[in-house]
CSV table of N, CA, C and O in Angstrom, one decimal:
chain,number,residue,atom,x,y,z
A,1,MET,N,27.8,-51.0,54.4
A,1,MET,CA,28.5,-49.8,54.5
A,1,MET,C,27.5,-48.7,54.5
A,1,MET,O,26.6,-48.6,53.7
A,2,SER,N,27.7,-47.8,55.5
A,2,SER,CA,26.6,-46.8,55.7
A,2,SER,C,27.0,-45.5,54.9
A,2,SER,O,26.1,-44.8,54.4
A,3,ALA,N,28.2,-45.2,54.8
A,3,ALA,CA,28.6,-43.9,54.1
A,3,ALA,C,29.0,-44.2,52.6
A,3,ALA,O,29.5,-45.3,52.3
A,4,LEU,N,28.7,-43.2,51.8
A,4,LEU,CA,29.1,-43.4,50.4
A,4,LEU,C,30.6,-43.2,50.2
A,4,LEU,O,31.2,-42.4,50.9
A,5,LEU,N,31.1,-44.0,49.3
A,5,LEU,CA,32.6,-43.9,49.0
A,5,LEU,C,32.7,-42.6,48.1
A,5,LEU,O,31.9,-42.3,47.3
A,6,GLY,N,33.7,-41.8,48.4
A,6,GLY,CA,34.0,-40.6,47.7
A,6,GLY,C,35.0,-40.9,46.6
A,6,GLY,O,36.0,-41.5,46.8
A,7,ALA,N,34.6,-40.5,45.3
A,7,ALA,CA,35.4,-40.8,44.2
A,7,ALA,C,36.0,-39.5,43.6
A,7,ALA,O,35.4,-38.5,43.6
A,8,GLY,N,37.3,-39.6,43.3
A,8,GLY,CA,38.0,-38.6,42.6
A,8,GLY,C,38.5,-39.0,41.2
A,8,GLY,O,38.7,-40.2,41.0
A,9,PHE,N,38.6,-38.1,40.3
A,9,PHE,CA,39.0,-38.4,38.9
A,9,PHE,C,40.1,-37.6,38.5
A,9,PHE,O,40.1,-36.4,38.6
A,10,VAL,N,41.1,-38.3,37.9
A,10,VAL,CA,42.3,-37.6,37.3
A,10,VAL,C,42.1,-37.7,35.8
A,10,VAL,O,42.1,-38.8,35.2
A,11,GLY,N,41.8,-36.5,35.2
A,11,GLY,CA,41.5,-36.4,33.8
A,11,GLY,C,40.0,-36.2,33.6
A,11,GLY,O,39.2,-36.8,34.3
A,12,GLY,N,39.7,-35.3,32.7
A,12,GLY,CA,38.3,-34.9,32.6
A,12,GLY,C,37.7,-35.2,31.2
A,12,GLY,O,36.7,-34.7,30.9
A,13,GLY,N,38.3,-36.1,30.5
A,13,GLY,CA,37.8,-36.4,29.1
A,13,GLY,C,36.9,-37.6,29.0
A,13,GLY,O,36.1,-37.9,30.0
A,14,PHE,N,37.0,-38.3,27.9
A,14,PHE,CA,36.1,-39.4,27.6
A,14,PHE,C,36.1,-40.5,28.7
A,14,PHE,O,35.0,-40.9,29.2
A,15,MET,N,37.2,-40.9,29.2
A,15,MET,CA,37.3,-42.0,30.2
A,15,MET,C,36.7,-41.5,31.5
A,15,MET,O,36.1,-42.3,32.3
A,16,ALA,N,36.8,-40.2,31.8
A,16,ALA,CA,36.2,-39.7,33.0
A,16,ALA,C,34.7,-39.8,32.9
A,16,ALA,O,34.0,-40.0,33.9
A,17,THR,N,34.2,-39.6,31.7
A,17,THR,CA,32.7,-39.7,31.5
A,17,THR,C,32.3,-41.1,31.8
A,17,THR,O,31.3,-41.3,32.5
A,18,VAL,N,33.0,-42.1,31.3
A,18,VAL,CA,32.7,-43.5,31.5
A,18,VAL,C,32.8,-43.9,33.0
A,18,VAL,O,31.9,-44.5,33.6
A,19,HIS,N,33.9,-43.5,33.6
A,19,HIS,CA,34.1,-43.8,35.0
A,19,HIS,C,33.2,-43.1,35.9
A,19,HIS,O,32.7,-43.7,37.0
A,20,SER,N,32.8,-41.9,35.6
A,20,SER,CA,31.9,-41.2,36.5
A,20,SER,C,30.5,-41.8,36.4
A,20,SER,O,29.8,-41.9,37.4
A,21,ARG,N,30.1,-42.3,35.2
A,21,ARG,CA,28.8,-43.0,35.1
A,21,ARG,C,28.8,-44.3,35.9
A,21,ARG,O,27.9,-44.6,36.6
A,22,ALA,N,29.9,-45.0,35.8
A,22,ALA,CA,30.0,-46.3,36.6
A,22,ALA,C,30.0,-46.0,38.1
A,22,ALA,O,29.4,-46.7,38.9
A,23,SER,N,30.7,-44.9,38.5
A,23,SER,CA,30.7,-44.6,39.9
A,23,SER,C,29.4,-44.2,40.4
A,23,SER,O,28.9,-44.5,41.5
A,24,ARG,N,28.7,-43.4,39.6
A,24,ARG,CA,27.3,-43.0,40.0
A,24,ARG,C,26.4,-44.2,40.1
A,24,ARG,O,25.6,-44.3,41.1
A,25,SER,N,26.6,-45.2,39.2
A,25,SER,CA,25.8,-46.4,39.2
A,25,SER,C,26.1,-47.2,40.5
A,25,SER,O,25.2,-47.9,41.0
A,26,ALA,N,27.3,-47.1,40.9
A,26,ALA,CA,27.7,-47.9,42.2
A,26,ALA,C,27.4,-47.1,43.4
A,26,ALA,O,27.7,-47.5,44.5
A,27,ARG,N,26.7,-46.0,43.3
A,27,ARG,CA,26.2,-45.1,44.4
A,27,ARG,C,27.4,-44.4,45.1
A,27,ARG,O,27.3,-44.2,46.3
A,28,ALA,N,28.4,-44.1,44.4
A,28,ALA,CA,29.5,-43.4,45.0
A,28,ALA,C,29.2,-41.9,45.0
A,28,ALA,O,28.4,-41.4,44.2
A,29,ARG,N,29.9,-41.1,45.8
A,29,ARG,CA,29.8,-39.7,45.8
A,29,ARG,C,30.9,-39.2,44.9
A,29,ARG,O,32.1,-39.5,45.1
A,30,LEU,N,30.6,-38.4,43.9
A,30,LEU,CA,31.5,-37.9,42.9
A,30,LEU,C,32.1,-36.6,43.5
A,30,LEU,O,31.5,-35.5,43.3
A,31,VAL,N,33.2,-36.7,44.2
A,31,VAL,CA,33.7,-35.5,44.9
A,31,VAL,C,34.5,-34.5,44.1
A,31,VAL,O,34.3,-33.3,44.2
A,32,GLY,N,35.4,-35.0,43.2
A,32,GLY,CA,36.2,-34.0,42.5
A,32,GLY,C,36.9,-34.6,41.3
A,32,GLY,O,37.1,-35.8,41.2
A,33,VAL,N,37.4,-33.7,40.5
A,33,VAL,CA,38.1,-34.0,39.3
A,33,VAL,C,39.2,-33.0,39.1
A,33,VAL,O,39.1,-31.8,39.5
A,34,THR,N,40.4,-33.5,38.6
A,34,THR,CA,41.4,-32.6,38.2
A,34,THR,C,41.8,-32.9,36.7
A,34,THR,O,41.8,-34.0,36.3
A,35,SER,N,42.1,-31.8,36.0
A,35,SER,CA,42.4,-32.0,34.6
A,35,SER,C,43.7,-31.2,34.3
A,35,SER,O,44.4,-30.9,35.2
A,36,SER,N,43.9,-30.8,33.0
A,36,SER,CA,45.1,-30.2,32.6
A,36,SER,C,45.3,-28.8,33.1
A,36,SER,O,46.4,-28.2,33.1
A,37,SER,N,44.2,-28.1,33.6
A,37,SER,CA,44.3,-26.8,34.1
A,37,SER,C,43.1,-26.6,35.1
A,37,SER,O,42.1,-27.3,35.0
A,38,PRO,N,43.2,-25.7,36.0
A,38,PRO,CA,42.1,-25.4,36.9
A,38,PRO,C,40.8,-25.1,36.1
A,38,PRO,O,39.7,-25.6,36.5
A,39,GLU,N,40.9,-24.4,35.1
A,39,GLU,CA,39.7,-24.0,34.3
A,39,GLU,C,39.1,-25.3,33.7
A,39,GLU,O,37.9,-25.5,33.7
A,40,ARG,N,39.9,-26.2,33.1
A,40,ARG,CA,39.4,-27.4,32.5
A,40,ARG,C,38.8,-28.3,33.6
A,40,ARG,O,37.9,-29.1,33.4
A,41,SER,N,39.4,-28.3,34.8
A,41,SER,CA,38.9,-29.1,35.9
A,41,SER,C,37.5,-28.6,36.3
A,41,SER,O,36.6,-29.4,36.5
A,42,ARG,N,37.3,-27.3,36.4
A,42,ARG,CA,36.0,-26.8,36.7
A,42,ARG,C,35.0,-27.1,35.6
A,42,ARG,O,33.8,-27.5,35.9
A,43,LYS,N,35.4,-27.0,34.4
A,43,LYS,CA,34.5,-27.3,33.2
A,43,LYS,C,34.1,-28.8,33.3
A,43,LYS,O,32.9,-29.1,33.1
A,44,ALA,N,35.1,-29.7,33.5
A,44,ALA,CA,34.8,-31.1,33.5
A,44,ALA,C,33.8,-31.4,34.7
A,44,ALA,O,32.9,-32.2,34.5
A,45,ALA,N,34.0,-30.8,35.8
A,45,ALA,CA,33.2,-31.0,37.0
A,45,ALA,C,31.7,-30.6,36.6
A,45,ALA,O,30.8,-31.4,36.9
A,46,ALA,N,31.6,-29.5,36.0
A,46,ALA,CA,30.2,-29.0,35.6
A,46,ALA,C,29.6,-30.0,34.6
A,46,ALA,O,28.4,-30.3,34.7
A,47,GLU,N,30.3,-30.4,33.6
A,47,GLU,CA,29.8,-31.3,32.6
A,47,GLU,C,29.5,-32.7,33.1
A,47,GLU,O,28.5,-33.3,32.6
A,48,LEU,N,30.3,-33.2,34.0
A,48,LEU,CA,30.1,-34.5,34.5
A,48,LEU,C,29.3,-34.7,35.8
A,48,LEU,O,29.0,-35.8,36.2
A,49,GLY,N,28.9,-33.5,36.3
A,49,GLY,CA,28.1,-33.6,37.6
A,49,GLY,C,28.9,-34.0,38.8
A,49,GLY,O,28.4,-34.7,39.7
A,50,ILE,N,30.2,-33.6,38.8
A,50,ILE,CA,31.1,-33.8,39.9
A,50,ILE,C,31.1,-32.6,40.7
A,50,ILE,O,31.1,-31.5,40.2
A,51,GLU,N,31.2,-32.8,42.0
A,51,GLU,CA,31.1,-31.7,43.0
A,51,GLU,C,32.1,-30.5,42.8
A,51,GLU,O,31.7,-29.4,42.9
A,52,ARG,N,33.3,-30.9,42.5
A,52,ARG,CA,34.4,-29.8,42.5
A,52,ARG,C,35.4,-30.1,41.5
A,52,ARG,O,35.8,-31.3,41.2
A,53,GLY,N,35.9,-29.1,40.8
A,53,GLY,CA,37.0,-29.1,39.9
A,53,GLY,C,38.2,-28.7,40.7
A,53,GLY,O,38.3,-27.5,41.2
A,54,PHE,N,39.2,-29.5,41.0
A,54,PHE,CA,40.4,-29.2,41.7
A,54,PHE,C,41.4,-28.5,40.8
A,54,PHE,O,41.5,-28.8,39.6
A,55,GLY,N,42.2,-27.6,41.4
A,55,GLY,CA,43.3,-26.9,40.7
A,55,GLY,C,44.5,-27.7,40.4
A,55,GLY,O,45.3,-27.4,39.5
A,56,SER,N,44.7,-28.8,41.1
A,56,SER,CA,45.9,-29.7,40.9
A,56,SER,C,45.6,-31.1,41.5
A,56,SER,O,44.7,-31.3,42.3
A,57,LEU,N,46.5,-32.0,41.0
A,57,LEU,CA,46.4,-33.4,41.5
A,57,LEU,C,46.6,-33.4,43.0
A,57,LEU,O,46.0,-34.1,43.8
A,58,ASP,N,47.6,-32.6,43.5
A,58,ASP,CA,47.9,-32.6,44.9
A,58,ASP,C,46.7,-32.1,45.8
A,58,ASP,O,46.4,-32.7,46.8
A,59,GLU,N,45.9,-31.2,45.3
A,59,GLU,CA,44.7,-30.7,46.0
A,59,GLU,C,43.7,-31.9,46.0
A,59,GLU,O,43.1,-32.1,47.1
A,60,LEU,N,43.5,-32.6,44.9
A,60,LEU,CA,42.6,-33.7,44.9
A,60,LEU,C,43.0,-34.8,45.9
A,60,LEU,O,42.2,-35.3,46.7
A,61,LEU,N,44.2,-35.1,45.9
A,61,LEU,CA,44.7,-36.2,46.7
A,61,LEU,C,44.7,-35.8,48.2
A,61,LEU,O,44.6,-36.7,49.1
A,62,ALA,N,44.7,-34.5,48.5
A,62,ALA,CA,44.7,-34.1,49.9
A,62,ALA,C,43.3,-34.1,50.5
A,62,ALA,O,43.1,-33.9,51.7
A,63,ASP,N,42.3,-34.2,49.7
A,63,ASP,CA,40.9,-34.1,50.1
A,63,ASP,C,40.5,-35.5,50.8
A,63,ASP,O,40.5,-36.5,50.2
A,64,ASP,N,40.3,-35.4,52.1
A,64,ASP,CA,40.0,-36.6,52.9
A,64,ASP,C,38.7,-37.2,52.6
A,64,ASP,O,38.4,-38.4,53.0
A,65,SER,N,37.8,-36.6,51.9
A,65,SER,CA,36.5,-37.2,51.5
A,65,SER,C,36.6,-38.1,50.3
A,65,SER,O,35.7,-38.7,49.9
A,66,ILE,N,37.8,-38.1,49.6
A,66,ILE,CA,38.0,-39.0,48.5
A,66,ILE,C,38.6,-40.3,49.0
A,66,ILE,O,39.7,-40.3,49.6
A,67,ASP,N,37.9,-41.4,48.7
A,67,ASP,CA,38.3,-42.7,49.1
A,67,ASP,C,39.0,-43.5,48.0
A,67,ASP,O,39.8,-44.4,48.2
A,68,VAL,N,38.6,-43.2,46.8
A,68,VAL,CA,39.2,-43.9,45.6
A,68,VAL,C,39.4,-42.9,44.5
A,68,VAL,O,38.7,-42.0,44.3
A,69,VAL,N,40.5,-43.1,43.7
A,69,VAL,CA,40.9,-42.2,42.6
A,69,VAL,C,40.8,-43.0,41.3
A,69,VAL,O,41.5,-44.1,41.2
A,70,HIS,N,40.1,-42.5,40.4
A,70,HIS,CA,40.1,-43.1,39.0
A,70,HIS,C,41.1,-42.3,38.2
A,70,HIS,O,41.0,-41.1,38.0
A,71,VAL,N,42.0,-43.1,37.6
A,71,VAL,CA,43.0,-42.5,36.7
A,71,VAL,C,42.4,-42.6,35.3
A,71,VAL,O,42.4,-43.6,34.7
A,72,CYS,N,42.0,-41.4,34.7
A,72,CYS,CA,41.3,-41.4,33.4
A,72,CYS,C,42.1,-40.6,32.4
A,72,CYS,O,41.5,-40.0,31.5
A,73,THR,N,43.4,-40.6,32.6
A,73,THR,CA,44.2,-39.9,31.6
A,73,THR,C,44.6,-40.9,30.5
A,73,THR,O,44.4,-42.1,30.6
A,74,PRO,N,45.2,-40.4,29.4
A,74,PRO,CA,45.7,-41.3,28.4
A,74,PRO,C,46.7,-42.3,29.0
A,74,PRO,O,47.4,-41.9,29.9
A,75,ASN,N,46.7,-43.5,28.5
A,75,ASN,CA,47.6,-44.5,29.0
A,75,ASN,C,49.0,-44.1,29.2
A,75,ASN,O,49.6,-44.4,30.2
A,76,ALA,N,49.6,-43.4,28.3
A,76,ALA,CA,51.0,-43.0,28.4
A,76,ALA,C,51.2,-42.0,29.6
A,76,ALA,O,52.4,-41.9,30.0
A,77,GLN,N,50.2,-41.5,30.2
A,77,GLN,CA,50.3,-40.5,31.3
A,77,GLN,C,50.0,-41.2,32.6
A,77,GLN,O,50.1,-40.5,33.7
A,78,HIS,N,49.7,-42.5,32.7
A,78,HIS,CA,49.4,-43.1,33.9
A,78,HIS,C,50.5,-43.1,35.0
A,78,HIS,O,50.2,-43.0,36.2
A,79,ALA,N,51.7,-43.2,34.6
A,79,ALA,CA,52.8,-43.3,35.6
A,79,ALA,C,52.9,-42.0,36.3
A,79,ALA,O,53.1,-41.9,37.5
C-alpha cells in the first residue's frame, strides 16, 4: 500500500489516546477527532497530535481522507 490510511477518532479521552498511539505505530495518518463539543475536539486534536478537531461527527464522517474510524467513546455510547 503506497498511501497512508487516514484515521478518524470519535471521542477525545483516554481511549483516543490509546488508539491514536496504536494508529501512529501502524503508520496511519491521524486526520481528525470529534468530541462532545467543537472546543473539546480542537483541544483533543492538539493534545493527541491529530491534524484537525471536527465540529461534529457528521463533519468527520464526510471527510474523504478518513479511511477508518475509531470509536473511543464510553461503551454505553457506542450505538
